[in-house]
Amino acid sequence: MSSITRRRFLKTGLTTAALLAAAPVLDMRTWAASQEQARVEVVPTLCNGCSSHCGMLAHVKNGRLWKITGHPDHGRSQGKLCARAHGAAFWLYDPDRLAGPLKREGDHFVPIDWEQALDEIAAKLEAVLAAHGPGAVFFAHNPRATGAFYGTRFMHALGAPTTMTHNASCNTSLILAYQAVFGTTPGADLANSKYIMLIGRNPAEGIQTGYSAALARAIEKGAKLVVVDPRHNASAAIATEWVPIRPGTDLALLLAMMNVMIAENLYDAGFVAEHTVGFEELAAAVREYSPAWAAPITDIPATTIARLARELAAARPNCVVDPGWKGGFGANYANGTETARAVGAINALLGNLNKPGGLTFYGAPKLGKLPADKAPDPPKPTLPRGDGAGIAGEFPLAPTAQGLPHVAARKAREGKLRAGIVRHHNPVRNFPDPEHMMAGMRALDLLVVIDTHMTETARLAHYVLPEPSFLEREEVVEAIPGRKGTVCMRTRVVPKLLENTRTFDEIIVALARRMGVGEYFNFTLDELNSARLQPLGITLEELKARGSIQVETPVVEGMPKLKTPSGKVEFVSERFAKAGFNAVPGWIPPRVMPEPARPNSFRLIHGKQGYHSHTSTANIPYLLQITRDHNAERLWMNAGRAAALGIKDGDLVWVRSSLASRQVRVKVTERLHPEAVYIPSGYGNFSPGLTRANGFGLSMNDLVPFQTEPMSGHAMMMEVVVEVEPAGA
Ligand SMILES: Nc1nc2c(c(=O)[nH]1)N[C@H]1C(S)=C(S)[C@@H](COP(=O)(O)OP(=O)(O)OC[C@H]3O[C@@H](n4cnc5c(=O)[nH]c(N)nc54)[C@H](O)[C@@H]3O)O[C@H]1N2
Ligand SMILES: Nc1nc2c(c(=O)[nH]1)N[C@H]1C(S)=C(S)[C@@H](COP(=O)(O)OP(=O)(O)OC[C@H]3O[C@@H](n4cnc5c(=O)[nH]c(N)nc54)[C@H](O)[C@@H]3O)O[C@H]1N2
Ligand code: SF4
Ligand SMILES: [Mo]
């Protein structure tokens, strides 16, 4: 199915029409027949259940969304959708959706007319700009093409430098680390790998459909899969080996494996000589990190560490230590960035870059730009950022393309940031320390939230502006990397159901015109999308009809020239050294550790469940019911530790940190490292506007203080020790 068009999928129900014309009274049978045979239009679009934006075919019957299926032409998702996609389809008809713009009056919201809301927002933004300058204004979002294009362009038009994504709660550490080692973030060719080590990565639950499928294919082809995780996660269920590790210590494991590979000459010396810099420094640094050194730190036997290093090296170059996403070395631990640098380095020792089954460096199709004479780009702001990212003395290495929303909340509390626009992002719920995040939002002179629902962040806004759901709008064309890249776009599946909603681009253009920077927005979304497609020789009409189209992207065979200062893999980073950090990866312990002498002291960790996205899907009744049916919101505790505390499966406990105390029921299990308790991500909403999720389950963010990792500035989301005791004790 390489060319899906709307027309091809139209099944005209002539018999239905005839039946209806002949039937004077609509009886049940006629009605059922009309449903059965109704004309089905299949509209290709993109899922919005999470940021992966898989290719989706929406089947529309009688003007209503009837069902969804995967779009086979999307190169990354390859016809697959996950459970959350089916849940997210409910958003279209969700009675909790925001139906019109709202303005805060005291402690409640009142409906407001769009024109008036936009006039007032523009005037208030102008006032902040006049009093404090563009350095005091920010934009934050869940990073995707539409938000990135319109949000960033608007900020730049105002001279405002502070645009931020959610990544400081996700994977900013990885982004920084791989920038240093490779100049970019690599992927992995799991499907062709002979030996895969997943370190705090769980494709079976932290789903990106194509990636999860690739892991399954690798297993079918006989790959060895090693899952390093304090928790026997769903990927471990199909693994050859589960290596339970003490949380926060993966860096020690990696350093010790590199020690073995170098000491025993198992690494790819040819690749290292030709394509890397800083090997001697790395070799000198890891000499002290033997398996015997790492064993008591990681709680993994030294013999196992040495064996894993030898097995990996024996499979090179068709093997990979997965580059990860969030879990083991995302925005979680004090050593997140350093751990990701070590993952980069060990893959380079294996010489697996651009080899089948190794790391991949695929580009995305190159999109075009609007003509400069018609739509000039606003100049890039020259003011220093307001969130400390890239600023000497604050977080000089923090990637400025991501920014630091939790630091921005502190700056707002200090009066340095004064106004913000938040779109498709819920920083109050999804960053640690909600009191800190809320205090930041409340301190602003102006907070505008653009969402589909009344989230925890939206509740604090001065203006809440509703977008139509993803099935009712068109968006900016996206380019997806891959061996064969994909261009794709979100198309409108059904007409706008809630008339009084507006899309993000409409909102931004309206604000820009009011604020005297309309000259940067003198084009329609269609014109922008046509310009983006122009170099690919694809018309907008064609992409709207097909939704996703694969295009040839130049594939570099062998080693690409990397965007590092040397053009090679860098084991040693001058930038890191200059900023006062290790030049080559070295041991950094986690910030906190549970107290061994206290039987009720644990580290609290979290992770994804396959059927929820962050905290935005718990309000979907079908997905919430899965949780309820399986008591899946419970806190996991190791059976031995539970027995010692007199805690049984299903018991209610108190979980206390320095920040808060919460109650939750316990799942007693053998599938967890004894020193950790684990809470599934996705629960703990506290906005009454989310009528079904409100008050359900626990978010670990309630218990984690505001804290920043020194290198990347990310939120350290699992650096927290809790005490657990039976409720009522
Ligand atoms: N179902 C679902 N899928 C998603 C998402 C979602 O919300 N829901 N979101 C998408 C996004 S934005 C992301 S970032 C990815 C995340 O994808 P992943 O990073 O794979 O998912 P996580 O569950 O965050 O973390 C993976 C594992 O890390 C483990 N872990 C925790 N601490 C440690 C540690 O110290 N060491 C080691 N080795 N392991 C540890 C957890 O037990 C967990 O099993 O998922 C994407 N896909
Ligand atoms: N407790 C907890 N915290 C987490 C995580 C977790 O799993 N659990 N995961 C961490 C990770 S890996 C990440 S990436 C971040 C994610 O953090 P966020 O980006 O904040 O999370 P999302 O759930 O993707 O989406 C946030 C908002 O998008 C809104 N939304 C949905 N559809 C639309 C739309 O079409 N238009 C608009 N304008 N808004 C829409 C939802 O209502 C929701 O408020 O959270 C991090 N923090
Ligand atoms: S991974 Fe699932 S929820 Fe995310 S975009 Fe793909 S189908 Fe949708
Ligand atoms: Mo994420």
Coordinates of C-alpha atoms in Angstrom, one line a residue, residues 301 504 562:
P301 CA 28.9 -9.6 40.7
F504 CA -1.9 27.2 17.8
L562 CA 30.6 14.1 12.9

